[in-house]
Amino acid sequence: MALTRLLAPGRATLARGAVGVRAAAQLRFSSTYDNLLVTRPAAGVQLVTLNRPKALNALSTPLIADLHAALRAADADADVGVVVLTGSEKAFAAGADIKEMKDKTFADVATENFIAGWSAAMQIRKPVIAAVNGYALGGGCELAMMADIVYAGDKAVFGQPEIKLGIIPGAGGTQRLTRAIGRARAMELILTGANFSAEEAAAWGLVARVFPAAELVDEAVKTAARIAGMGRLAVLAAKQSINYGLEVGQAEGLVFERKTFHSLFATADQKEGMAAFAEKRKPRFTHA
């Protein structure tokens, strides 16, 4: 694949709002989503906040549709390098919307391929950091696990309690949780429906870092801004290589990594990055 195809041209009009990040006052974009607030708290960083407070950000079909639209807009916007996804301090997302699901039949969910679009919503090329405060249960935990990096507030609570409702996780919980923390722990948690803490999630490798709840979003934005300051083609290539390697064997993954590494030598950012290193100055990446 030609590396230049990883970064599509074009810009998109993004959404508005300001939650949890002081720098969000610098927002300069306007649009609307019914279930999201979207801000630009730092250069190259798009902050997407789930916004169904009365339902503890329960994941409904309209919310997922808004999320899909917002993330696709961010992916197409040349000014965005990284997306931070968060909720409120009380709930990242307390689960799927049970009121929407409770009366559905097998024929309904099978015909609709119900919740298949949840994973599709998160499949963008640019990195996504999930900043998880409060409850991330069921679909909320699954949504967090779809992100490339997960940060958690110190009071965050994770879990896959679907078994208590007579069902199982359906948006990747049995697969992603097992890959993240191992078969034994995932089996215990999914079969009992037990919750687990941010500290446990970090110790098991599901969460990269834990911060005080009030500092979480700011810290996630700081990391996002740091990543956004790198050469975008290299960032996209690194994400693609990591994810591809998880889906294939190591030998095939190594071949893909090496070819991708080689292709980066066709970019202006490689020339600039190495020249800056040799000249002992900060690189000025142009994402080309």
Coordinates of N, CA, C and O in Angstrom, one line a residue, residues 54-154:
K54 N -28.3 12.0 31.4 CA -29.4 11.4 32.2 C -29.4 9.9 32.1 O -30.0 9.2 32.9
A55 N -28.8 9.3 31.0 CA -28.8 7.9 30.8 C -27.4 7.3 31.1 O -27.1 6.2 30.7
L56 N -26.5 8.1 31.8 CA -25.2 7.7 32.1 C -24.4 7.3 30.8 O -23.7 6.3 30.8
N57 N -24.7 8.0 29.7 CA -24.1 7.8 28.4 C -24.3 6.4 27.9 O -23.5 5.9 27.2
A58 N -25.5 5.8 28.2 CA -25.8 4.5 27.6 C -25.8 4.6 26.1 O -26.2 5.6 25.5
L59 N -25.2 3.6 25.5 CA -25.0 3.6 24.1 C -26.2 3.2 23.3 O -26.6 2.0 23.3
S60 N -26.8 4.1 22.7 CA -28.0 3.9 21.9 C -27.6 3.9 20.4 O -26.5 4.4 20.0
T61 N -28.5 3.5 19.5 CA -28.2 3.5 18.1 C -28.0 5.0 17.6 O -27.0 5.2 16.8
P62 N -28.8 6.0 18.1 CA -28.5 7.3 17.6 C -27.1 7.8 18.1 O -26.4 8.6 17.4
L63 N -26.7 7.5 19.3 CA -25.4 7.9 19.8 C -24.3 7.3 19.0 O -23.3 8.0 18.6
I64 N -24.4 6.0 18.7 CA -23.4 5.4 17.8 C -23.3 6.0 16.4 O -22.2 6.2 15.9
A65 N -24.5 6.4 15.9 CA -24.5 7.0 14.6 C -23.8 8.4 14.7 O -23.0 8.7 13.7
D66 N -24.0 9.1 15.7 CA -23.3 10.4 15.9 C -21.8 10.2 16.0 O -21.0 10.9 15.5
L67 N -21.4 9.2 16.8 CA -20.0 8.9 17.0 C -19.3 8.5 15.7 O -18.2 8.9 15.4
H68 N -20.0 7.7 14.9 CA -19.5 7.3 13.6 C -19.3 8.5 12.7 O -18.2 8.7 12.1
A69 N -20.2 9.4 12.7 CA -20.1 10.6 11.9 C -19.0 11.5 12.4 O -18.2 12.0 11.6
A70 N -18.9 11.7 13.7 CA -17.8 12.6 14.3 C -16.4 12.0 14.0 O -15.5 12.8 13.7
L71 N -16.3 10.7 14.2 CA -15.0 10.1 14.0 C -14.6 10.1 12.5 O -13.4 10.3 12.2
R72 N -15.5 9.9 11.6 CA -15.2 9.9 10.2 C -14.8 11.3 9.8 O -13.9 11.5 9.0
A73 N -15.5 12.3 10.4 CA -15.1 13.7 10.1 C -13.7 14.0 10.6 O -12.9 14.7 9.9
A74 N -13.4 13.5 11.8 CA -12.0 13.7 12.3 C -11.0 13.0 11.4 O -9.9 13.6 11.2
D75 N -11.3 11.9 11.0 CA -10.4 11.1 10.2 C -10.1 11.8 8.8 O -9.0 11.7 8.3
A76 N -11.1 12.5 8.3 CA -10.9 13.2 7.0 C -10.3 14.6 7.2 O -10.0 15.2 6.2
D77 N -10.2 15.1 8.4 CA -9.8 16.5 8.6 C -8.3 16.5 8.8 O -7.7 15.9 9.7
A78 N -7.6 17.2 7.9 CA -6.1 17.3 7.9 C -5.6 18.0 9.1 O -4.4 17.9 9.5
D79 N -6.4 18.8 9.8 CA -6.0 19.5 11.0 C -6.1 18.6 12.3 O -5.6 19.0 13.4
V80 N -6.6 17.4 12.2 CA -6.8 16.5 13.3 C -5.7 15.4 13.2 O -5.6 14.7 12.2
G81 N -5.0 15.2 14.3 CA -4.0 14.1 14.3 C -4.4 13.0 15.2 O -4.1 11.8 15.0
V82 N -5.1 13.3 16.3 CA -5.5 12.3 17.3 C -6.9 12.7 17.9 O -7.2 13.8 18.0
V83 N -7.7 11.6 18.2 CA -9.0 11.8 18.8 C -8.9 11.3 20.2 O -8.4 10.2 20.5
V84 N -9.4 12.1 21.2 CA -9.7 11.7 22.5 C -11.2 11.5 22.7 O -12.0 12.4 22.4
L85 N -11.5 10.3 23.2 CA -12.9 10.0 23.4 C -13.2 9.8 24.9 O -12.5 9.1 25.6
T86 N -14.2 10.6 25.5 CA -14.4 10.5 26.9 C -15.9 10.6 27.2 O -16.7 10.7 26.2
G87 N -16.3 10.5 28.4 CA -17.7 10.7 28.9 C -17.7 11.8 30.0 O -17.1 12.8 29.9
S88 N -18.4 11.5 31.0 CA -18.4 12.4 32.2 C -17.6 11.7 33.3 O -17.1 10.6 33.2
E89 N -17.4 12.5 34.4 CA -16.7 11.9 35.5 C -17.5 10.7 36.2 O -17.0 9.8 36.8
K90 N -18.8 10.7 36.0 CA -19.7 9.7 36.6 C -19.7 8.5 35.7 O -19.8 7.3 36.2
A91 N -19.7 8.6 34.4 CA -19.8 7.5 33.5 C -19.2 7.8 32.2 O -19.6 8.8 31.5
F92 N -18.2 7.0 31.8 CA -17.8 7.0 30.4 C -18.9 6.5 29.6 O -19.4 7.2 28.7
A93 N -19.4 5.3 29.8 CA -20.7 4.8 29.2 C -21.1 3.6 30.1 O -20.3 2.6 30.2
A94 N -22.2 3.7 30.7 CA -22.6 2.6 31.7 C -23.2 1.4 31.0 O -23.6 0.4 31.7
G95 N -23.1 1.3 29.7 CA -23.5 0.1 29.0 C -24.3 0.4 27.7 O -24.5 1.6 27.4
A96 N -24.8 -0.6 27.1 CA -25.8 -0.4 26.0 C -27.1 0.1 26.6 O -27.4 -0.1 27.7
D97 N -27.9 0.6 25.7 CA -29.2 1.1 26.1 C -30.2 0.0 26.2 O -30.7 -0.5 25.2
I98 N -30.5 -0.5 27.4 CA -31.3 -1.7 27.7 C -32.7 -1.4 27.2 O -33.4 -2.3 26.7
K99 N -33.2 -0.2 27.4 CA -34.6 0.2 26.9 C -34.7 -0.1 25.4 O -35.8 -0.4 25.0
E100 N -33.7 0.2 24.7 CA -33.7 0.0 23.3 C -33.7 -1.5 22.9 O -34.3 -1.9 21.9
M101 N -33.1 -2.3 23.7 CA -32.8 -3.7 23.4 C -33.9 -4.7 23.9 O -34.1 -5.8 23.4
K102 N -34.5 -4.3 25.0 CA -35.3 -5.3 25.8 C -36.4 -6.0 25.1 O -36.7 -7.2 25.3
D103 N -37.0 -5.4 24.1 CA -38.1 -6.0 23.4 C -37.8 -6.6 22.0 O -38.6 -7.1 21.3
K104 N -36.5 -6.5 21.7 CA -36.0 -7.1 20.4 C -36.1 -8.6 20.5 O -35.8 -9.2 21.5
T105 N -36.3 -9.2 19.3 CA -36.3 -10.7 19.2 C -35.1 -11.1 18.5 O -34.3 -10.3 17.9
F106 N -34.9 -12.5 18.5 CA -33.8 -13.0 17.7 C -33.8 -12.6 16.2 O -32.8 -12.2 15.6
A107 N -35.1 -12.6 15.7 CA -35.2 -12.3 14.3 C -34.9 -10.8 14.1 O -34.2 -10.4 13.1
D108 N -35.2 -9.9 15.0 CA -34.9 -8.5 14.9 C -33.4 -8.3 14.9 O -32.9 -7.6 14.0
V109 N -32.7 -8.8 15.9 CA -31.2 -8.5 16.0 C -30.4 -9.2 14.9 O -29.4 -8.7 14.4
A110 N -30.9 -10.4 14.5 CA -30.2 -11.1 13.4 C -30.4 -10.4 12.0 O -29.5 -10.3 11.3
T111 N -31.6 -10.0 11.8 CA -31.9 -9.3 10.5 C -31.2 -8.0 10.4 O -30.6 -7.6 9.4
E112 N -31.2 -7.2 11.6 CA -30.5 -5.9 11.6 C -29.0 -6.0 11.7 O -28.3 -5.0 11.5
N113 N -28.5 -7.2 12.0 CA -27.1 -7.4 12.4 C -26.8 -6.4 13.5 O -25.8 -5.6 13.4
F114 N -27.6 -6.4 14.5 CA -27.6 -5.4 15.6 C -26.2 -5.3 16.2 O -25.5 -6.2 16.5
I115 N -25.8 -4.1 16.5 CA -24.6 -3.5 17.0 C -23.3 -3.8 16.2 O -22.2 -3.5 16.6
A116 N -23.5 -4.4 15.0 CA -22.3 -4.6 14.2 C -21.6 -3.3 13.8 O -20.4 -3.2 13.7
G117 N -22.4 -2.2 13.8 CA -21.8 -0.9 13.4 C -21.0 -0.3 14.5 O -20.3 0.7 14.3
W118 N -21.0 -0.8 15.7 CA -20.3 -0.2 16.8 C -18.8 -0.3 16.6 O -18.1 0.7 16.8
S119 N -18.3 -1.4 16.2 CA -16.9 -1.6 15.9 C -16.5 -0.7 14.7 O -15.4 -0.1 14.6
A120 N -17.4 -0.7 13.7 CA -17.1 0.1 12.5 C -16.9 1.6 12.8 O -16.1 2.3 12.2
A121 N -17.7 2.1 13.8 CA -17.6 3.5 14.2 C -16.2 3.9 14.6 O -15.8 5.0 14.5
M122 N -15.5 2.9 15.2 CA -14.2 3.2 15.8 C -13.0 2.8 14.9 O -11.9 3.0 15.2
Q123 N -13.3 2.3 13.7 CA -12.3 1.9 12.8 C -11.8 3.1 11.9 O -12.1 3.2 10.7
I124 N -11.1 4.0 12.5 CA -10.5 5.1 11.8 C -9.0 4.9 11.8 O -8.4 4.2 12.6
R125 N -8.3 5.6 10.9 CA -6.9 5.4 10.8 C -6.1 6.2 11.8 O -5.0 5.7 12.2
K126 N -6.6 7.3 12.3 CA -5.9 8.1 13.3 C -6.0 7.5 14.7 O -7.0 6.8 15.0
P127 N -5.1 7.7 15.5 CA -5.1 7.1 16.9 C -6.3 7.7 17.7 O -6.7 8.9 17.6
V128 N -6.9 6.8 18.5 CA -8.0 7.2 19.4 C -7.5 6.9 20.8 O -7.2 5.7 21.1
I129 N -7.6 7.8 21.7 CA -7.3 7.6 23.1 C -8.7 7.7 23.9 O -9.4 8.7 23.8
A130 N -9.0 6.6 24.6 CA -10.2 6.6 25.5 C -9.8 7.1 26.8 O -8.9 6.5 27.5
A131 N -10.5 8.1 27.3 CA -10.2 8.7 28.7 C -11.4 8.3 29.5 O -12.5 8.9 29.4
V132 N -11.3 7.3 30.4 CA -12.4 6.6 31.0 C -12.5 7.0 32.5 O -11.7 6.7 33.3
N133 N -13.6 7.8 32.8 CA -13.9 8.1 34.2 C -15.2 7.4 34.5 O -16.1 7.1 33.6
G134 N -15.4 7.0 35.8 CA -16.7 6.4 36.2 C -16.9 5.1 35.6 O -16.0 4.3 35.4
Y135 N -18.2 4.8 35.3 CA -18.5 3.4 34.8 C -18.2 3.2 33.4 O -18.6 4.1 32.5
A136 N -17.6 2.1 33.1 CA -17.4 1.7 31.7 C -17.8 0.2 31.7 O -17.0 -0.7 31.8
L137 N -19.1 0.0 31.6 CA -19.7 -1.4 31.8 C -20.3 -1.8 30.5 O -20.8 -1.1 29.7
G138 N -20.2 -3.1 30.2 CA -20.9 -3.7 29.1 C -20.4 -3.1 27.8 O -19.2 -3.1 27.5
G139 N -21.3 -2.5 27.0 CA -20.9 -1.8 25.8 C -19.9 -0.7 26.0 O -19.1 -0.4 25.2
G140 N -20.0 -0.1 27.2 CA -19.0 1.0 27.5 C -17.6 0.5 27.7 O -16.7 1.1 27.2
C141 N -17.5 -0.7 28.3 CA -16.1 -1.3 28.4 C -15.7 -1.7 27.0 O -14.5 -1.5 26.6
E142 N -16.6 -2.3 26.2 CA -16.2 -2.7 24.8 C -15.8 -1.5 24.0 O -14.8 -1.6 23.2
L143 N -16.5 -0.3 24.1 CA -16.1 0.9 23.4 C -14.7 1.3 23.8 O -13.9 1.7 22.9
A144 N -14.5 1.4 25.1 CA -13.1 1.8 25.5 C -12.0 0.9 24.9 O -11.0 1.3 24.5
M145 N -12.3 -0.4 24.9 CA -11.3 -1.4 24.4 C -11.1 -1.3 22.9 O -10.1 -1.7 22.4
M146 N -12.0 -0.6 22.2 CA -11.8 -0.4 20.7 C -10.8 0.7 20.5 O -10.3 0.8 19.4
A147 N -10.5 1.5 21.5 CA -9.5 2.6 21.3 C -8.1 2.1 21.3 O -7.8 0.9 21.6
D148 N -7.2 2.9 20.8 CA -5.8 2.5 20.6 C -5.1 2.6 22.0 O -4.1 1.8 22.2
I149 N -5.4 3.5 22.8 CA -4.8 3.7 24.1 C -6.0 4.0 25.1 O -6.9 4.7 24.7
V150 N -5.9 3.4 26.2 CA -7.0 3.6 27.3 C -6.3 4.2 28.5 O -5.4 3.6 29.1
Y151 N -6.7 5.4 28.9 CA -6.4 6.0 30.2 C -7.6 5.9 31.1 O -8.7 6.0 30.6
A152 N -7.4 5.8 32.4 CA -8.5 5.7 33.3 C -8.3 6.7 34.5 O -7.2 6.9 34.9
G153 N -9.4 7.2 34.9 CA -9.5 7.9 36.2 C -9.4 7.0 37.3 O -9.7 5.8 37.2
D154 N -8.9 7.4 38.5 CA -8.7 6.5 39.6 C -9.9 5.9 40.2 O -9.9 4.9 40.9

